[in-house]
Amino acid sequence: MTHELDTLINRYGTDSLKWDYMEKWLGVAKGDALPSWVSDWDFKAPSFITQPLKERIDHGVFGYSERSDEYFSSVIDWWATRHQVDLRKEYFHTTPGSMPAIAMLIESWSNVGDQVLVLSPVYHAFYRTIEHTNRQLVVSALNNEDGYYTIDFEQLETKLKSGVKIMLFCNPHNPGGRVWTQTEVLRVCELCHQYSTYLIVDEIWADIVFSGYKFYSCLRVAPVLQSQMAVCIAGTKTFGLPSLRLTNTMIPNQQEAKALKSKLLAYGIDVYSALSLIANQSAYRNGHLWLEDTLKYLENNNQLLFDFVETNLTRVSYRKQESTYLAWLDCRLLGLSDDELETQIHKAGVIPTMGHSFGDQGRGFIRLNLGCPASVLNQKLSRLHRVFI
Ligand SMILES: Cc1ncc(COP(=O)(O)O)c(C=O)c1O
């Protein structure tokens, strides 16, 4: 039986970063290459998102827009139902994407030269933002036991103790796909509190969690542990809306929120895209069943990859992701340099994100996007077979 997400959609000619800009950013001629790098998926948004957008477009007046009570309630209700988190309207700081919020928070809560810590390997833009805000990068390497990532709390504590001003925490984790447990989340929050380190948490993958795992938000820990905390949440990954540029950053402590509020005013980020608000509101209001079904589809892709690796490969290993649609493959046994690995994979017609962009701990790995029709994933896998065998 076919599934709606099996539909092949041609994204060429839509200014897609992933499809149209492979050549500009990676030097790969389009040809028949299958892009698997940028973390957006190739699925069409459901009609409960596109229909209200069409109606709004037909209205035709695109003046300045504010967030309505219904907008706030749609996010608050979603997070209460799905994640048992009690959000309040005053916590919200709405920005065009997560990285702008994270950058402004770094600027608000630290000074040039201050230390900002990440758990590596981690989402590459974290490094870029730390570099371009002129802060000092501190890396605490994750443990990797047969593909299962855990936090090295001893190492983390030693680094926090040395005067780290801000920790960036990705929950669930990209790449590596861990859904941090309640115990792990609590320990991170406790350590940051103990050493007066600001904690900026990126929870934009919170909704893409597979069966058997439970996401635990940092917003569920005791209020005292939230006194220097900001948490980014978004519908971008959940509903495939990254180009609509909308993230809500929650700051429970209103005193600590002042610096960000002031930055948002300085940069004029106090009015919002009408289309982004409508799309997100409708998604949060109507998306529960659709998301359940989409998660099953992604989980099936996750299984496809896992079975493929188990059956066919001996020198590449894959531990099934607990979260995200971004698979993290360990290719170190192939014995290739990152450049050689990249060249061979590109030659085979697949374009992953190379692991080293997530930090030194990602060397020898690739990240493969599973957010595509299963038939396309199968094509990617048979192409990779030639490289990996
Ligand atoms: C963990 C994480 N944070 C942030 C982003 C980017 O978010 P935005 O496009 O909202 O800035 C991504 C995109 O892949 C991501 O994976």
mmCIF file of N, CA and C in Angstrom, residues 258-387:
data_model
loop_
_atom_site.group_PDB
_atom_site.id
_atom_site.type_symbol
_atom_site.label_atom_id
_atom_site.label_comp_id
_atom_site.label_asym_id
_atom_site.label_seq_id
_atom_site.Cartn_x
_atom_site.Cartn_y
_atom_site.Cartn_z
ATOM 1 N N LYS A 258 15.378 39.911 30.263
ATOM 2 C CA LYS A 258 15.407 41.330 29.885
ATOM 3 C C LYS A 258 16.429 41.631 28.794
ATOM 4 N N ALA A 259 17.610 41.020 28.922
ATOM 5 C CA ALA A 259 18.678 41.323 27.963
ATOM 6 C C ALA A 259 18.273 40.891 26.551
ATOM 7 N N LEU A 260 17.615 39.719 26.440
ATOM 8 C CA LEU A 260 17.189 39.274 25.106
ATOM 9 C C LEU A 260 16.070 40.179 24.583
ATOM 10 N N LYS A 261 15.132 40.526 25.456
ATOM 11 C CA LYS A 261 14.021 41.401 25.033
ATOM 12 C C LYS A 261 14.578 42.693 24.444
ATOM 13 N N SER A 262 15.600 43.218 25.103
ATOM 14 C CA SER A 262 16.182 44.469 24.656
ATOM 15 C C SER A 262 16.851 44.294 23.279
ATOM 16 N N LYS A 263 17.513 43.142 23.087
ATOM 17 C CA LYS A 263 18.121 42.879 21.775
ATOM 18 C C LYS A 263 17.058 42.770 20.690
ATOM 19 N N LEU A 264 15.958 42.089 21.011
ATOM 20 C CA LEU A 264 14.899 41.914 20.006
ATOM 21 C C LEU A 264 14.355 43.275 19.579
ATOM 22 N N LEU A 265 14.228 44.176 20.547
ATOM 23 C CA LEU A 265 13.750 45.529 20.212
ATOM 24 C C LEU A 265 14.793 46.272 19.379
ATOM 25 N N ALA A 266 16.059 46.119 19.788
ATOM 26 C CA ALA A 266 17.124 46.806 19.053
ATOM 27 C C ALA A 266 17.157 46.373 17.591
ATOM 28 N N TYR A 267 16.947 45.072 17.365
ATOM 29 C CA TYR A 267 17.014 44.546 15.996
ATOM 30 C C TYR A 267 15.648 44.598 15.290
ATOM 31 N N GLY A 268 14.641 45.132 15.940
ATOM 32 C CA GLY A 268 13.320 45.234 15.300
ATOM 33 C C GLY A 268 12.615 43.900 15.142
ATOM 34 N N ILE A 269 12.951 42.955 16.024
ATOM 35 C CA ILE A 269 12.290 41.644 15.933
ATOM 36 C C ILE A 269 11.097 41.648 16.895
ATOM 37 N N ASP A 270 10.146 42.493 16.611
ATOM 38 C CA ASP A 270 8.948 42.575 17.456
ATOM 39 C C ASP A 270 7.694 42.558 16.599
ATOM 40 N N VAL A 271 7.866 42.257 15.331
ATOM 41 C CA VAL A 271 6.733 41.975 14.429
ATOM 42 C C VAL A 271 7.111 40.708 13.670
ATOM 43 N N TYR A 272 6.096 40.014 13.116
ATOM 44 C CA TYR A 272 6.330 38.634 12.685
ATOM 45 C C TYR A 272 5.727 38.376 11.312
ATOM 46 N N SER A 273 6.204 37.318 10.674
ATOM 47 C CA SER A 273 5.660 36.958 9.364
ATOM 48 C C SER A 273 4.263 36.368 9.531
ATOM 49 N N ALA A 274 3.303 36.981 8.857
ATOM 50 C CA ALA A 274 1.910 36.505 8.945
ATOM 51 C C ALA A 274 1.826 35.050 8.507
ATOM 52 N N LEU A 275 2.558 34.690 7.471
ATOM 53 C CA LEU A 275 2.468 33.324 6.947
ATOM 54 C C LEU A 275 3.067 32.318 7.935
ATOM 55 N N SER A 276 4.155 32.704 8.590
ATOM 56 C CA SER A 276 4.765 31.791 9.571
ATOM 57 C C SER A 276 3.820 31.552 10.748
ATOM 58 N N LEU A 277 3.193 32.629 11.211
ATOM 59 C CA LEU A 277 2.286 32.489 12.361
ATOM 60 C C LEU A 277 1.118 31.580 12.011
ATOM 61 N N ILE A 278 0.517 31.797 10.847
ATOM 62 C CA ILE A 278 -0.642 30.989 10.436
ATOM 63 C C ILE A 278 -0.252 29.526 10.287
ATOM 64 N N ALA A 279 0.877 29.288 9.621
ATOM 65 C CA ALA A 279 1.298 27.897 9.372
ATOM 66 C C ALA A 279 1.547 27.176 10.693
ATOM 67 N N ASN A 280 2.264 27.818 11.598
ATOM 68 C CA ASN A 280 2.588 27.174 12.870
ATOM 69 C C ASN A 280 1.358 26.957 13.730
ATOM 70 N N GLN A 281 0.517 27.969 13.800
ATOM 71 C CA GLN A 281 -0.696 27.861 14.613
ATOM 72 C C GLN A 281 -1.570 26.699 14.137
ATOM 73 N N SER A 282 -1.753 26.623 12.837
ATOM 74 C CA SER A 282 -2.611 25.576 12.306
ATOM 75 C C SER A 282 -1.956 24.202 12.494
ATOM 76 N N ALA A 283 -0.632 24.161 12.340
ATOM 77 C CA ALA A 283 0.082 22.893 12.521
ATOM 78 C C ALA A 283 -0.067 22.401 13.960
ATOM 79 N N TYR A 284 0.182 23.285 14.913
ATOM 80 C CA TYR A 284 0.098 22.885 16.323
ATOM 81 C C TYR A 284 -1.336 22.501 16.715
ATOM 82 N N ARG A 285 -2.302 23.136 16.105
ATOM 83 C CA ARG A 285 -3.698 22.831 16.443
ATOM 84 C C ARG A 285 -4.185 21.520 15.854
ATOM 85 N N ASN A 286 -3.698 21.201 14.642
ATOM 86 C CA ASN A 286 -4.287 20.082 13.895
ATOM 87 C C ASN A 286 -3.335 18.928 13.621
ATOM 88 N N GLY A 287 -2.110 19.005 14.143
ATOM 89 C CA GLY A 287 -1.081 18.092 13.651
ATOM 90 C C GLY A 287 -0.868 16.793 14.402
ATOM 91 N N HIS A 288 -1.611 16.540 15.474
ATOM 92 C CA HIS A 288 -1.257 15.379 16.316
ATOM 93 C C HIS A 288 -1.280 14.043 15.555
ATOM 94 N N LEU A 289 -2.429 13.746 14.922
ATOM 95 C CA LEU A 289 -2.545 12.436 14.259
ATOM 96 C C LEU A 289 -1.589 12.332 13.080
ATOM 97 N N TRP A 290 -1.512 13.439 12.347
ATOM 98 C CA TRP A 290 -0.597 13.466 11.194
ATOM 99 C C TRP A 290 0.838 13.193 11.646
ATOM 100 N N LEU A 291 1.235 13.781 12.763
ATOM 101 C CA LEU A 291 2.609 13.578 13.241
ATOM 102 C C LEU A 291 2.830 12.113 13.616
ATOM 103 N N GLU A 292 1.836 11.501 14.273
ATOM 104 C CA GLU A 292 1.989 10.081 14.648
ATOM 105 C C GLU A 292 2.278 9.241 13.415
ATOM 106 N N ASP A 293 1.514 9.515 12.361
ATOM 107 C CA ASP A 293 1.667 8.752 11.131
ATOM 108 C C ASP A 293 3.035 9.032 10.480
ATOM 109 N N THR A 294 3.438 10.291 10.489
ATOM 110 C CA THR A 294 4.733 10.670 9.897
ATOM 111 C C THR A 294 5.892 10.033 10.667
ATOM 112 N N LEU A 295 5.747 9.982 11.988
ATOM 113 C CA LEU A 295 6.797 9.346 12.799
ATOM 114 C C LEU A 295 6.952 7.871 12.432
ATOM 115 N N LYS A 296 5.790 7.220 12.147
ATOM 116 C CA LYS A 296 5.866 5.797 11.763
ATOM 117 C C LYS A 296 6.629 5.660 10.452
ATOM 118 N N TYR A 297 6.375 6.580 9.533
ATOM 119 C CA TYR A 297 7.057 6.534 8.232
ATOM 120 C C TYR A 297 8.563 6.717 8.419
ATOM 121 N N LEU A 298 8.926 7.699 9.248
ATOM 122 C CA LEU A 298 10.352 7.965 9.485
ATOM 123 C C LEU A 298 11.004 6.785 10.204
ATOM 124 N N GLU A 299 10.244 6.188 11.107
ATOM 125 C CA GLU A 299 10.773 5.041 11.856
ATOM 126 C C GLU A 299 11.027 3.867 10.906
ATOM 127 N N ASN A 300 10.145 3.743 9.928
ATOM 128 C CA ASN A 300 10.317 2.690 8.938
ATOM 129 C C ASN A 300 11.586 2.941 8.110
ATOM 130 N N ASN A 301 11.826 4.208 7.755
ATOM 131 C CA ASN A 301 13.068 4.541 7.031
ATOM 132 C C ASN A 301 14.296 4.240 7.884
ATOM 133 N N ASN A 302 14.181 4.552 9.159
ATOM 134 C CA ASN A 302 15.249 4.273 10.119
ATOM 135 C C ASN A 302 15.565 2.765 10.126
ATOM 136 N N GLN A 303 14.491 1.959 10.117
ATOM 137 C CA GLN A 303 14.630 0.501 10.122
ATOM 138 C C GLN A 303 15.243 0.006 8.801
ATOM 139 N N LEU A 304 14.795 0.634 7.689
ATOM 140 C CA LEU A 304 15.332 0.260 6.368
ATOM 141 C C LEU A 304 16.852 0.393 6.359
ATOM 142 N N LEU A 305 17.314 1.524 6.864
ATOM 143 C CA LEU A 305 18.754 1.773 6.892
ATOM 144 C C LEU A 305 19.449 0.762 7.807
ATOM 145 N N PHE A 306 18.847 0.547 8.965
ATOM 146 C CA PHE A 306 19.442 -0.370 9.936
ATOM 147 C C PHE A 306 19.585 -1.780 9.328
ATOM 148 N N ASP A 307 18.502 -2.257 8.710
ATOM 149 C CA ASP A 307 18.521 -3.604 8.110
ATOM 150 C C ASP A 307 19.552 -3.679 6.989
ATOM 151 N N PHE A 308 19.621 -2.588 6.210
ATOM 152 C CA PHE A 308 20.585 -2.557 5.106
ATOM 153 C C PHE A 308 22.010 -2.705 5.638
ATOM 154 N N VAL A 309 22.318 -1.953 6.678
ATOM 155 C CA VAL A 309 23.682 -1.992 7.231
ATOM 156 C C VAL A 309 23.953 -3.381 7.827
ATOM 157 N N GLU A 310 22.978 -3.909 8.584
ATOM 158 C CA GLU A 310 23.152 -5.224 9.220
ATOM 159 C C GLU A 310 23.389 -6.315 8.189
ATOM 160 N N THR A 311 22.617 -6.255 7.098
ATOM 161 C CA THR A 311 22.660 -7.323 6.110
ATOM 162 C C THR A 311 23.872 -7.222 5.191
ATOM 163 N N ASN A 312 24.231 -5.997 4.832
ATOM 164 C CA ASN A 312 25.209 -5.848 3.747
ATOM 165 C C ASN A 312 26.592 -5.369 4.142
ATOM 166 N N LEU A 313 26.703 -4.712 5.274
ATOM 167 C CA LEU A 313 27.979 -4.025 5.528
ATOM 168 C C LEU A 313 28.698 -4.569 6.749
ATOM 169 N N THR A 314 30.010 -4.626 6.630
ATOM 170 C CA THR A 314 30.775 -5.063 7.792
ATOM 171 C C THR A 314 31.660 -3.936 8.324
ATOM 172 N N ARG A 315 31.951 -2.957 7.447
ATOM 173 C CA ARG A 315 32.890 -1.913 7.880
ATOM 174 C C ARG A 315 32.215 -0.573 8.187
ATOM 175 N N VAL A 316 30.895 -0.569 8.116
ATOM 176 C CA VAL A 316 30.144 0.645 8.479
ATOM 177 C C VAL A 316 29.140 0.228 9.529
ATOM 178 N N SER A 317 29.004 1.028 10.581
ATOM 179 C CA SER A 317 28.017 0.640 11.590
ATOM 180 C C SER A 317 27.013 1.760 11.841
ATOM 181 N N TYR A 318 25.839 1.325 12.226
ATOM 182 C CA TYR A 318 24.739 2.273 12.452
ATOM 183 C C TYR A 318 23.917 1.822 13.643
ATOM 184 N N ARG A 319 23.766 2.708 14.597
ATOM 185 C CA ARG A 319 22.876 2.435 15.724
ATOM 186 C C ARG A 319 21.614 3.232 15.467
ATOM 187 N N LYS A 320 20.471 2.556 15.545
ATOM 188 C CA LYS A 320 19.222 3.240 15.165
ATOM 189 C C LYS A 320 19.008 4.508 15.982
ATOM 190 N N GLN A 321 18.629 5.580 15.289
ATOM 191 C CA GLN A 321 18.371 6.836 15.968
ATOM 192 C C GLN A 321 17.184 6.712 16.916
ATOM 193 N N GLU A 322 17.267 7.400 18.043
ATOM 194 C CA GLU A 322 16.116 7.493 18.953
ATOM 195 C C GLU A 322 15.259 8.691 18.561
ATOM 196 N N SER A 323 15.891 9.640 17.883
ATOM 197 C CA SER A 323 15.218 10.893 17.509
ATOM 198 C C SER A 323 15.867 11.434 16.242
ATOM 199 N N THR A 324 15.223 12.385 15.630
ATOM 200 C CA THR A 324 15.639 13.067 14.382
ATOM 201 C C THR A 324 15.521 12.119 13.191
ATOM 202 N N TYR A 325 15.501 12.704 11.978
ATOM 203 C CA TYR A 325 15.538 11.854 10.777
ATOM 204 C C TYR A 325 16.924 11.941 10.126
ATOM 205 N N LEU A 326 17.945 12.117 10.977
ATOM 206 C CA LEU A 326 19.311 12.258 10.491
ATOM 207 C C LEU A 326 20.137 11.098 11.018
ATOM 208 N N ALA A 327 20.472 10.165 10.126
ATOM 209 C CA ALA A 327 21.222 8.979 10.559
ATOM 210 C C ALA A 327 22.701 9.306 10.655
ATOM 211 N N TRP A 328 23.359 8.695 11.615
ATOM 212 C CA TRP A 328 24.766 8.981 11.898
ATOM 213 C C TRP A 328 25.534 7.690 11.707
ATOM 214 N N LEU A 329 26.277 7.627 10.603
ATOM 215 C CA LEU A 329 26.942 6.369 10.249
ATOM 216 C C LEU A 329 28.438 6.433 10.543
ATOM 217 N N ASP A 330 28.917 5.407 11.216
ATOM 218 C CA ASP A 330 30.322 5.314 11.580
ATOM 219 C C ASP A 330 31.064 4.588 10.451
ATOM 220 N N CYS A 331 31.884 5.337 9.721
ATOM 221 C CA CYS A 331 32.590 4.762 8.558
ATOM 222 C C CYS A 331 34.073 4.604 8.841
ATOM 223 N N ARG A 332 34.475 4.668 10.094
ATOM 224 C CA ARG A 332 35.903 4.737 10.402
ATOM 225 C C ARG A 332 36.665 3.482 9.969
ATOM 226 N N LEU A 333 35.947 2.312 9.993
ATOM 227 C CA LEU A 333 36.649 1.081 9.622
ATOM 228 C C LEU A 333 36.999 1.003 8.145
ATOM 229 N N LEU A 334 36.416 1.910 7.342
ATOM 230 C CA LEU A 334 36.757 1.919 5.914
ATOM 231 C C LEU A 334 38.208 2.365 5.712
ATOM 232 N N GLY A 335 38.739 3.057 6.724
ATOM 233 C CA GLY A 335 40.150 3.465 6.649
ATOM 234 C C GLY A 335 40.402 4.597 5.658
ATOM 235 N N LEU A 336 39.372 5.365 5.329
ATOM 236 C CA LEU A 336 39.539 6.473 4.384
ATOM 237 C C LEU A 336 39.663 7.788 5.144
ATOM 238 N N SER A 337 40.377 8.739 4.541
ATOM 239 C CA SER A 337 40.381 10.080 5.133
ATOM 240 C C SER A 337 39.000 10.688 4.863
ATOM 241 N N ASP A 338 38.680 11.771 5.555
ATOM 242 C CA ASP A 338 37.367 12.401 5.330
ATOM 243 C C ASP A 338 37.228 12.860 3.876
ATOM 244 N N ASP A 339 38.330 13.375 3.320
ATOM 245 C CA ASP A 339 38.277 13.824 1.921
ATOM 246 C C ASP A 339 38.019 12.664 0.973
ATOM 247 N N GLU A 340 38.742 11.554 1.216
ATOM 248 C CA GLU A 340 38.546 10.376 0.344
ATOM 249 C C GLU A 340 37.113 9.847 0.467
ATOM 250 N N LEU A 341 36.639 9.807 1.703
ATOM 251 C CA LEU A 341 35.277 9.315 1.940
ATOM 252 C C LEU A 341 34.263 10.187 1.193
ATOM 253 N N GLU A 342 34.442 11.489 1.325
ATOM 254 C CA GLU A 342 33.515 12.426 0.679
ATOM 255 C C GLU A 342 33.549 12.249 -0.847
ATOM 256 N N THR A 343 34.774 12.176 -1.388
ATOM 257 C CA THR A 343 34.898 12.052 -2.846
ATOM 258 C C THR A 343 34.199 10.787 -3.331
ATOM 259 N N GLN A 344 34.423 9.680 -2.627
ATOM 260 C CA GLN A 344 33.832 8.417 -3.095
ATOM 261 C C GLN A 344 32.312 8.420 -2.987
ATOM 262 N N ILE A 345 31.804 8.997 -1.906
ATOM 263 C CA ILE A 345 30.346 9.011 -1.728
ATOM 264 C C ILE A 345 29.708 9.935 -2.765
ATOM 265 N N HIS A 346 30.331 11.079 -2.980
ATOM 266 C CA HIS A 346 29.805 11.993 -4.010
ATOM 267 C C HIS A 346 29.826 11.315 -5.376
ATOM 268 N N LYS A 347 30.915 10.588 -5.645
ATOM 269 C CA LYS A 347 31.040 9.915 -6.943
ATOM 270 C C LYS A 347 29.901 8.897 -7.120
ATOM 271 N N ALA A 348 29.499 8.288 -6.014
ATOM 272 C CA ALA A 348 28.416 7.297 -6.082
ATOM 273 C C ALA A 348 27.045 7.979 -6.251
ATOM 274 N N GLY A 349 27.016 9.304 -6.075
ATOM 275 C CA GLY A 349 25.756 10.029 -6.328
ATOM 276 C C GLY A 349 24.919 10.282 -5.088
ATOM 277 N N VAL A 350 25.561 10.270 -3.916
ATOM 278 C CA VAL A 350 24.844 10.594 -2.675
ATOM 279 C C VAL A 350 25.592 11.750 -2.003
ATOM 280 N N ILE A 351 24.832 12.695 -1.459
ATOM 281 C CA ILE A 351 25.466 13.877 -0.865
ATOM 282 C C ILE A 351 25.089 13.972 0.612
ATOM 283 N N PRO A 352 25.902 13.376 1.493
ATOM 284 C CA PRO A 352 25.606 13.457 2.930
ATOM 285 C C PRO A 352 26.235 14.712 3.534
ATOM 286 N N THR A 353 26.045 14.931 4.823
ATOM 287 C CA THR A 353 26.857 15.927 5.524
ATOM 288 C C THR A 353 28.021 15.162 6.125
ATOM 289 N N MET A 354 29.231 15.666 5.909
ATOM 290 C CA MET A 354 30.402 14.969 6.435
ATOM 291 C C MET A 354 30.480 15.180 7.952
ATOM 292 N N GLY A 355 30.824 14.104 8.650
ATOM 293 C CA GLY A 355 30.802 14.131 10.109
ATOM 294 C C GLY A 355 31.730 15.142 10.751
ATOM 295 N N HIS A 356 32.861 15.445 10.068
ATOM 296 C CA HIS A 356 33.833 16.341 10.725
ATOM 297 C C HIS A 356 33.265 17.746 10.912
ATOM 298 N N SER A 357 32.202 18.097 10.168
ATOM 299 C CA SER A 357 31.642 19.443 10.364
ATOM 300 C C SER A 357 30.946 19.568 11.734
ATOM 301 N N PHE A 358 30.743 18.438 12.403
ATOM 302 C CA PHE A 358 30.108 18.465 13.732
ATOM 303 C C PHE A 358 31.151 18.460 14.853
ATOM 304 N N GLY A 359 32.412 18.640 14.468
ATOM 305 C CA GLY A 359 33.485 18.651 15.460
ATOM 306 C C GLY A 359 34.435 17.479 15.225
ATOM 307 N N ASP A 360 35.594 17.534 15.880
ATOM 308 C CA ASP A 360 36.608 16.484 15.673
ATOM 309 C C ASP A 360 36.046 15.095 15.975
ATOM 310 N N GLN A 361 35.126 15.034 16.911
ATOM 311 C CA GLN A 361 34.559 13.732 17.293
ATOM 312 C C GLN A 361 33.701 13.138 16.171
ATOM 313 N N GLY A 362 33.458 13.927 15.117
ATOM 314 C CA GLY A 362 32.656 13.423 13.994
ATOM 315 C C GLY A 362 33.508 12.931 12.832
ATOM 316 N N ARG A 363 34.828 12.966 12.990
ATOM 317 C CA ARG A 363 35.697 12.513 11.887
ATOM 318 C C ARG A 363 35.444 11.042 11.590
ATOM 319 N N GLY A 364 35.329 10.730 10.296
ATOM 320 C CA GLY A 364 35.098 9.333 9.908
ATOM 321 C C GLY A 364 33.620 8.948 9.915
ATOM 322 N N PHE A 365 32.750 9.908 10.215
ATOM 323 C CA PHE A 365 31.306 9.641 10.203
ATOM 324 C C PHE A 365 30.655 10.406 9.051
ATOM 325 N N ILE A 366 29.473 9.976 8.656
ATOM 326 C CA ILE A 366 28.644 10.808 7.777
ATOM 327 C C ILE A 366 27.246 10.894 8.376
ATOM 328 N N ARG A 367 26.559 11.996 8.054
ATOM 329 C CA ARG A 367 25.156 12.132 8.475
ATOM 330 C C ARG A 367 24.288 12.063 7.231
ATOM 331 N N LEU A 368 23.325 11.166 7.288
ATOM 332 C CA LEU A 368 22.478 10.896 6.131
ATOM 333 C C LEU A 368 21.032 11.259 6.463
ATOM 334 N N ASN A 369 20.427 12.040 5.585
ATOM 335 C CA ASN A 369 19.051 12.496 5.840
ATOM 336 C C ASN A 369 18.044 11.420 5.409
ATOM 337 N N LEU A 370 17.235 10.959 6.367
ATOM 338 C CA LEU A 370 16.242 9.914 6.074
ATOM 339 C C LEU A 370 14.860 10.506 5.793
ATOM 340 N N GLY A 371 14.784 11.814 5.719
ATOM 341 C CA GLY A 371 13.491 12.480 5.496
ATOM 342 C C GLY A 371 13.145 12.556 4.020
ATOM 343 N N CYS A 372 12.940 11.395 3.438
ATOM 344 C CA CYS A 372 12.631 11.330 1.995
ATOM 345 C C CYS A 372 11.749 10.103 1.773
ATOM 346 N N PRO A 373 11.107 10.005 0.592
ATOM 347 C CA PRO A 373 10.325 8.805 0.308
ATOM 348 C C PRO A 373 11.199 7.553 0.424
ATOM 349 N N ALA A 374 10.605 6.457 0.883
ATOM 350 C CA ALA A 374 11.377 5.216 1.101
ATOM 351 C C ALA A 374 12.057 4.765 -0.188
ATOM 352 N N SER A 375 11.414 4.998 -1.331
ATOM 353 C CA SER A 375 12.021 4.561 -2.602
ATOM 354 C C SER A 375 13.320 5.331 -2.857
ATOM 355 N N VAL A 376 13.353 6.602 -2.478
ATOM 356 C CA VAL A 376 14.568 7.408 -2.668
ATOM 357 C C VAL A 376 15.645 6.936 -1.693
ATOM 358 N N LEU A 377 15.222 6.615 -0.484
ATOM 359 C CA LEU A 377 16.194 6.113 0.491
ATOM 360 C C LEU A 377 16.820 4.822 -0.031
ATOM 361 N N ASN A 378 15.990 3.946 -0.584
ATOM 362 C CA ASN A 378 16.530 2.698 -1.128
ATOM 363 C C ASN A 378 17.544 2.963 -2.235
ATOM 364 N N GLN A 379 17.255 3.966 -3.057
ATOM 365 C CA GLN A 379 18.215 4.333 -4.113
ATOM 366 C C GLN A 379 19.529 4.806 -3.509
ATOM 367 N N LYS A 380 19.410 5.648 -2.471
ATOM 368 C CA LYS A 380 20.623 6.154 -1.805
ATOM 369 C C LYS A 380 21.432 4.976 -1.263
ATOM 370 N N LEU A 381 20.728 4.012 -0.665
ATOM 371 C CA LEU A 381 21.434 2.892 -0.036
ATOM 372 C C LEU A 381 22.123 2.016 -1.072
ATOM 373 N N SER A 382 21.451 1.777 -2.205
ATOM 374 C CA SER A 382 22.139 0.922 -3.180
ATOM 375 C C SER A 382 23.336 1.650 -3.772
ATOM 376 N N ARG A 383 23.281 2.969 -3.868
ATOM 377 C CA ARG A 383 24.463 3.707 -4.333
ATOM 378 C C ARG A 383 25.589 3.631 -3.296
ATOM 379 N N LEU A 384 25.213 3.755 -2.030
ATOM 380 C CA LEU A 384 26.241 3.724 -0.972
ATOM 381 C C LEU A 384 26.889 2.338 -0.866
ATOM 382 N N HIS A 385 26.098 1.328 -1.199
ATOM 383 C CA HIS A 385 26.584 -0.053 -1.140
ATOM 384 C C HIS A 385 27.918 -0.187 -1.877
ATOM 385 N N ARG A 386 27.984 0.459 -3.055
ATOM 386 C CA ARG A 386 29.195 0.369 -3.887
ATOM 387 C C ARG A 386 30.425 0.939 -3.181
ATOM 388 N N VAL A 387 30.194 1.970 -2.361
ATOM 389 C CA VAL A 387 31.320 2.607 -1.670
ATOM 390 C C VAL A 387 31.705 1.811 -0.427
#
